[in-house]
């Protein structure tokens, strides 16, 4: 395992403090799989196939969705809507202005178990990535017209040869989509092309099973790719490799213990990519990902006693929520837990504004 140079950059972000925690399920052995911010509060998916909504200030439970019949594989939120995919072969969309006890406003069905999904930036197309169909030895991507009903309008099945773990649309080019798979490939497509061969734009071979990937950059022109061996690479959207960090667990040699990567967040204002990486004991480190370096910003400690599965971070409000295998949700804000310590901290540190180092470290590949 190679050692990754790791600088310290505590001034890049305000310090987040643990405010409160809540159990997802009282008396139950339920993991928290993921957490997202929505218009009506924090949504968290659990290993019992349910989604719960929480007050964003207190983590008091507000509502529960018990719609899926199998593991929930991904959750997302947009303005007035909440979305989920599941191994039951469904993608469901709820209108958050309506009662959550009602059926979803839209649902899309596939014959495969769905591992990932996304919706185009113009809300026209839904794409779901499937688990490998071992009977036919194909891994499919299913496409739905949002206005066209529950059945897929077409499927691609030749681009990947194993589980399709990630689907992401560019936020700046509504027809451009990225997929990642355990076959090690990153593929970009023009979804306006109905033929798979014509739709495929670029292919990048990461050399390892892709566990997580996504677009970042001011024009979504870069791609990060994390493997299930905890390696990290940065690419351009035309499949040019920029940086291969190797195994990020090597940063432990710099005094930051890392057992896994948990999530990535892009700050469009400061044009910085951040990585959340955790320890098996429940700590979560926030790191700035540069073109060829990692910078340790801060650690979220004592919020969990198990692997952190979900991290939802609102950079505008400086508020974050984590969810973990210990079945617990934890709320973090820039406010000190008590008024007395907050006053002392503010006087000593000047409140740690992001703007204090806004001129340094923005991602540039050249």
Coordinates of C-alpha atoms in Angstrom, one line a residue:
X1 CA 0.0 0.0 0.0
X2 CA 1.6 3.2 -1.1
X3 CA 1.8 6.3 1.1
X4 CA -0.2 9.3 -0.2
X5 CA 1.2 12.7 0.7
X6 CA -1.4 14.5 2.9
X7 CA -1.3 18.1 3.8
X8 CA -3.4 19.8 6.5
X9 CA -6.0 22.4 5.4
X10 CA -8.3 23.1 8.4
X11 CA -9.2 26.5 7.2
X12 CA -10.9 25.3 4.0
X13 CA -14.2 24.6 5.8
X14 CA -15.9 25.7 9.0
X15 CA -15.6 23.2 11.8
X16 CA -18.6 20.9 12.1
X17 CA -19.8 19.9 15.6
X18 CA -22.0 17.0 16.7
X19 CA -25.4 18.3 17.8
X20 CA -27.6 15.3 18.3
X21 CA -28.1 11.6 17.3
X22 CA -31.1 9.4 16.7
X23 CA -31.7 5.7 16.2
X24 CA -33.3 4.7 12.9
X25 CA -35.2 1.9 14.5
X26 CA -35.7 1.5 18.3
X27 CA -34.8 -2.0 19.4
X28 CA -34.0 -3.2 16.0
X29 CA -30.7 -4.2 14.3
X30 CA -31.2 -1.9 11.3
X31 CA -28.4 -0.3 9.2
X32 CA -28.8 3.2 7.8
X33 CA -27.8 2.8 4.1
X34 CA -28.0 6.4 2.9
X35 CA -29.1 9.9 3.8
X36 CA -30.2 12.9 1.7
X37 CA -31.5 16.4 2.2
X38 CA -35.0 17.0 0.9
X39 CA -37.4 20.0 0.9
X40 CA -39.3 18.5 3.9
X41 CA -36.3 17.3 6.0
X42 CA -33.6 14.6 6.1
X43 CA -34.5 11.3 4.3
X44 CA -32.7 8.1 5.4
X45 CA -33.0 4.6 3.9
X46 CA -32.7 1.6 6.2
X47 CA -31.8 -2.1 5.8
X48 CA -35.4 -2.9 6.6
X49 CA -36.5 -1.5 3.1
X50 CA -38.0 1.6 4.5
X51 CA -37.3 5.4 4.2
X52 CA -37.8 7.7 7.2
X53 CA -38.0 11.5 7.1
X54 CA -36.5 13.6 10.0
X55 CA -36.7 17.2 11.1
X56 CA -33.4 18.7 9.9
X57 CA -32.8 20.6 13.2
X58 CA -33.7 17.9 15.8
X59 CA -33.7 14.6 14.0
X60 CA -37.2 13.9 15.2
X61 CA -38.9 11.3 12.9
X62 CA -41.7 12.9 10.8
X63 CA -42.8 10.3 8.3
X64 CA -42.1 6.8 6.9
X65 CA -42.3 5.3 3.4
X66 CA -42.7 1.5 3.3
X67 CA -43.1 1.0 -0.4
X68 CA -40.2 -1.3 -1.6
X69 CA -40.2 -5.0 -1.0
X70 CA -36.4 -5.5 -1.2
X71 CA -33.2 -3.6 -0.4
X72 CA -33.3 0.1 -1.3
X73 CA -30.1 0.7 -3.3
X74 CA -30.2 4.5 -3.9
X75 CA -32.1 7.6 -2.8
X76 CA -32.1 11.1 -4.3
X77 CA -33.9 14.3 -3.8
X78 CA -34.8 17.2 -6.1
X79 CA -37.1 20.2 -5.7
X80 CA -40.4 18.9 -4.4
X81 CA -39.6 15.3 -5.1
X82 CA -37.9 12.3 -3.5
X83 CA -36.7 9.2 -5.5
X84 CA -35.6 5.7 -4.7
X85 CA -34.4 2.5 -6.4
X86 CA -34.5 -1.0 -5.2
X87 CA -33.6 -4.6 -5.8
X88 CA -37.3 -5.1 -6.3
X89 CA -36.8 -3.7 -9.8
X90 CA -38.5 -0.4 -9.2
X91 CA -37.6 3.3 -9.3
X92 CA -40.2 5.4 -7.5
X93 CA -40.8 9.2 -7.3
X94 CA -42.8 10.9 -4.6
X95 CA -44.2 14.4 -4.7
X96 CA -43.2 15.9 -1.4
X97 CA -46.1 18.3 -1.5
X98 CA -48.4 15.4 -1.2
X99 CA -48.9 12.8 1.6
X100 CA -46.1 10.3 1.9
X101 CA -48.6 7.6 2.8
X102 CA -50.0 7.7 -0.7
X103 CA -48.4 5.7 -3.6
X104 CA -45.6 7.3 -5.5
X105 CA -46.5 9.9 -8.1
X106 CA -44.4 8.0 -10.7
X107 CA -42.9 4.5 -10.7
X108 CA -40.8 2.7 -13.3
X109 CA -40.3 -1.0 -13.5
X110 CA -37.6 -3.3 -14.8
X111 CA -37.3 -7.1 -15.0
X112 CA -33.8 -6.8 -13.3
X113 CA -32.7 -5.9 -9.8
X114 CA -31.7 -2.2 -9.9
X115 CA -28.5 -1.0 -8.2
X116 CA -28.4 2.6 -9.4
X117 CA -30.4 5.3 -11.2
X118 CA -30.5 9.0 -12.2
X119 CA -32.8 11.4 -13.9
X120 CA -31.5 13.8 -16.6
X121 CA -31.1 17.5 -15.7
X122 CA -34.1 18.4 -17.9
X123 CA -36.3 15.7 -16.2
X124 CA -37.0 13.9 -19.4
X125 CA -35.2 10.6 -19.0
X126 CA -34.8 8.1 -16.1
X127 CA -32.1 5.5 -16.4
X128 CA -31.6 2.5 -14.1
X129 CA -28.5 0.4 -13.8
X130 CA -29.0 -3.3 -13.1
X131 CA -27.3 -6.2 -11.4
X132 CA -25.8 -8.8 -13.8
X133 CA -28.5 -11.1 -15.2
X134 CA -26.7 -14.4 -14.6
X135 CA -29.1 -16.4 -16.7
X136 CA -28.3 -14.4 -19.8
X137 CA -24.9 -13.0 -18.7
X138 CA -25.9 -9.4 -19.5
X139 CA -25.9 -6.2 -17.4
X140 CA -28.6 -3.8 -18.6
X141 CA -29.3 -0.1 -18.4
X142 CA -33.0 0.6 -18.7
X143 CA -34.3 3.9 -20.1
X144 CA -37.7 5.4 -19.3
X145 CA -39.5 8.4 -20.7
X146 CA -40.7 10.3 -17.6
X147 CA -44.0 11.0 -19.3
X148 CA -44.2 7.6 -20.9
X149 CA -45.3 5.2 -18.2
X150 CA -43.8 2.4 -16.1
X151 CA -42.3 0.3 -18.9
X152 CA -38.8 1.0 -20.2
X153 CA -38.6 2.4 -23.8
X154 CA -35.3 0.8 -24.5
X155 CA -32.4 -1.0 -22.8
X156 CA -28.6 -1.1 -23.4
X157 CA -26.9 -4.4 -22.6
X158 CA -23.6 -4.5 -24.4
X159 CA -21.6 -1.7 -22.8
X160 CA -21.0 -3.4 -19.4
X161 CA -20.3 -7.0 -18.5
X162 CA -21.1 -6.9 -14.8
X163 CA -23.2 -5.1 -12.2
X164 CA -23.8 -1.4 -13.1
X165 CA -23.2 0.2 -9.8
X166 CA -23.5 3.9 -10.8
X167 CA -25.6 6.1 -13.1
X168 CA -25.1 9.9 -13.3
X169 CA -26.3 12.6 -15.6
X170 CA -24.2 15.7 -16.3
X171 CA -25.8 18.7 -14.8
X172 CA -24.5 20.9 -17.7
X173 CA -25.3 18.6 -20.6
X174 CA -28.7 17.1 -20.1
X175 CA -28.2 14.3 -22.7
X176 CA -24.8 13.2 -21.4
X177 CA -24.7 10.3 -18.9
X178 CA -22.0 8.4 -17.0
X179 CA -22.1 4.8 -15.9
X180 CA -19.8 2.8 -13.8
X181 CA -19.6 -1.0 -13.3
X182 CA -17.8 -3.7 -11.4
X183 CA -16.3 -4.7 -14.8
X184 CA -14.0 -1.7 -14.2
X185 CA -15.3 0.5 -17.0
X186 CA -16.6 4.1 -17.0
X187 CA -18.8 4.8 -20.0
X188 CA -20.2 8.1 -21.2
X189 CA -23.3 8.2 -23.4
X190 CA -25.4 10.6 -25.5
X191 CA -28.8 9.4 -24.4
X192 CA -30.5 11.2 -27.3
X193 CA -29.1 8.4 -29.5
X194 CA -31.4 5.3 -29.3
X195 CA -28.8 2.9 -30.7
X196 CA -26.3 1.7 -28.1
X197 CA -23.3 1.8 -30.3
X198 CA -24.1 5.3 -31.5
X199 CA -24.9 6.5 -28.0
X200 CA -21.6 5.3 -26.5
X201 CA -19.2 8.3 -26.5
X202 CA -16.1 7.3 -24.4
X203 CA -14.9 4.3 -22.4
X204 CA -12.3 4.4 -19.6
X205 CA -10.9 1.3 -18.0
X206 CA -10.1 2.0 -14.4
X207 CA -8.6 -1.4 -13.8
X208 CA -10.7 -2.1 -10.7
X209 CA -14.3 -2.6 -9.9
X210 CA -16.1 0.8 -9.8
X211 CA -17.9 1.3 -6.5
X212 CA -18.7 5.0 -6.9
X213 CA -18.2 7.6 -9.6
X214 CA -19.6 11.0 -10.6
X215 CA -19.1 14.3 -12.4
X216 CA -17.6 17.4 -10.9
X217 CA -16.1 20.7 -12.1
X218 CA -17.7 24.0 -13.1
X219 CA -19.0 22.4 -16.3
X220 CA -19.1 18.8 -15.1
X221 CA -16.0 18.2 -17.2
X222 CA -14.2 15.9 -14.7
X223 CA -15.0 12.5 -13.3
X224 CA -14.0 10.9 -10.0
X225 CA -13.9 7.1 -9.7
X226 CA -13.6 5.0 -6.5
X227 CA -13.0 1.3 -6.6
X228 CA -14.1 -1.3 -4.1
X229 CA -10.4 -1.7 -3.3
X230 CA -10.5 1.9 -2.0
X231 CA -8.5 3.3 -4.9
X232 CA -9.3 6.8 -6.4
X233 CA -8.8 8.1 -9.9
X234 CA -9.7 11.4 -11.6
X235 CA -10.6 11.5 -15.3
X236 CA -11.8 14.0 -17.9
X237 CA -15.3 13.4 -19.3
X238 CA -13.6 12.3 -22.6
X239 CA -11.7 9.4 -20.8
X240 CA -8.3 11.0 -20.2
X241 CA -6.8 9.9 -16.9
X242 CA -5.6 12.9 -14.9
X243 CA -4.6 11.4 -11.5
X244 CA -4.3 7.9 -10.1
X245 CA -4.1 8.2 -6.3
X246 CA -3.9 4.5 -5.8
X247 CA -5.2 3.1 -2.4
X248 CA -6.3 6.1 -0.3
X249 CA -5.8 4.0 2.8
X250 CA -2.1 4.7 2.3
X251 CA -2.8 8.2 3.8
X252 CA -2.7 6.5 7.2
X253 CA 1.0 6.9 7.0
X254 CA 0.4 10.7 7.2
X255 CA -1.5 10.3 10.5
X256 CA -5.0 10.1 9.1
X257 CA -6.5 6.6 9.5
X258 CA -8.8 5.7 6.6
X259 CA -10.5 2.3 6.1
X260 CA -12.9 3.3 3.3
X261 CA -14.3 6.1 1.2
X262 CA -17.9 7.1 2.0
X263 CA -18.9 9.9 -0.4
X264 CA -17.9 12.8 -2.6
X265 CA -19.2 16.4 -2.6
X266 CA -18.5 19.1 -5.1
X267 CA -18.6 22.8 -3.9
X268 CA -19.5 24.8 -7.1
X269 CA -18.9 28.1 -5.4
X270 CA -15.3 27.4 -4.4
X271 CA -14.9 24.8 -7.2
X272 CA -13.5 22.1 -4.9
X273 CA -14.1 18.4 -4.6
X274 CA -14.3 17.0 -1.1
X275 CA -14.1 13.3 -0.1
X276 CA -15.5 11.9 3.1
X277 CA -13.5 8.9 4.2
X278 CA -14.1 6.8 7.3
X279 CA -12.7 4.4 9.9
X280 CA -14.4 1.2 10.9
X281 CA -14.8 2.7 14.4
X282 CA -17.1 5.4 13.1
X283 CA -15.0 8.5 12.6
X284 CA -15.4 10.4 9.3
X285 CA -12.5 12.5 7.8
X286 CA -13.2 15.3 5.3
X287 CA -10.5 15.7 2.7
X288 CA -10.0 18.2 -0.2
X289 CA -9.2 16.3 -3.4
X290 CA -6.8 18.3 -5.6
X291 CA -5.4 17.5 -9.0
X292 CA -2.6 15.5 -7.5
X293 CA -2.9 15.7 -3.7
X294 CA -5.2 15.2 -0.8
X295 CA -5.6 17.7 2.0
X296 CA -7.1 16.8 5.4
X297 CA -9.7 19.4 6.5
X298 CA -11.3 18.0 9.6
X299 CA -12.6 14.9 11.3
X300 CA -16.2 14.2 12.5
X301 CA -15.6 12.2 15.6
X302 CA -17.8 10.4 18.1
X303 CA -20.9 10.4 16.0
X304 CA -21.0 6.7 15.3
X305 CA -19.6 3.3 16.4
X306 CA -19.7 1.6 13.0
X307 CA -19.0 2.2 9.3
X308 CA -20.6 5.4 8.0
X309 CA -22.8 4.5 5.0
X310 CA -24.4 7.9 4.3
X311 CA -23.2 11.5 4.4
X312 CA -25.5 14.4 3.3
X313 CA -23.7 17.7 3.4
X314 CA -25.4 21.1 2.7
X315 CA -22.5 23.4 2.0
X316 CA -24.8 26.4 1.9
X317 CA -26.1 25.9 5.4
X318 CA -23.0 24.3 6.7
X319 CA -25.0 21.4 8.0
X320 CA -24.4 17.7 7.6
X321 CA -26.1 14.4 8.5
X322 CA -24.4 11.0 8.7
X323 CA -25.9 7.5 8.9
X324 CA -24.1 4.3 9.8
X325 CA -24.2 0.6 10.3
X326 CA -24.7 1.3 14.0
X327 CA -28.3 2.2 13.0
X328 CA -27.8 5.8 14.1
X329 CA -28.2 9.2 12.4
X330 CA -26.0 12.1 13.6
X331 CA -26.5 15.8 13.0
X332 CA -23.5 18.1 12.6
X333 CA -23.5 21.9 12.3
X334 CA -21.0 24.8 12.6
X335 CA -22.5 25.7 16.0
X336 CA -20.9 24.6 19.2
X337 CA -23.1 22.3 21.3
X338 CA -23.3 24.9 24.1
X339 CA -23.4 28.7 24.0
X340 CA -20.5 29.1 26.3
X341 CA -18.2 27.0 24.3
X342 CA -19.5 28.6 21.1
X343 CA -18.5 32.0 22.3
X344 CA -15.1 30.9 23.3
X345 CA -14.5 29.1 19.9
X346 CA -15.7 32.1 17.9
X347 CA -13.4 34.5 19.8
X348 CA -10.4 32.1 19.4
X349 CA -10.8 31.1 15.7
X350 CA -12.8 33.7 13.9
X351 CA -15.6 31.2 13.1
X352 CA -13.5 29.4 10.4
X353 CA -15.2 30.8 7.2
X354 CA -14.7 29.1 3.9
X355 CA -13.8 32.4 2.4
X356 CA -10.6 32.8 4.4
X357 CA -8.8 30.6 1.9
X358 CA -11.0 30.9 -1.2
X359 CA -8.0 31.6 -3.4
X360 CA -6.2 28.4 -2.9
X361 CA -6.4 24.8 -4.0
X362 CA -9.2 24.9 -6.5
X363 CA -9.2 21.9 -8.8
X364 CA -7.3 22.4 -12.0
X365 CA -5.8 19.5 -14.0
X366 CA -3.1 21.5 -15.7

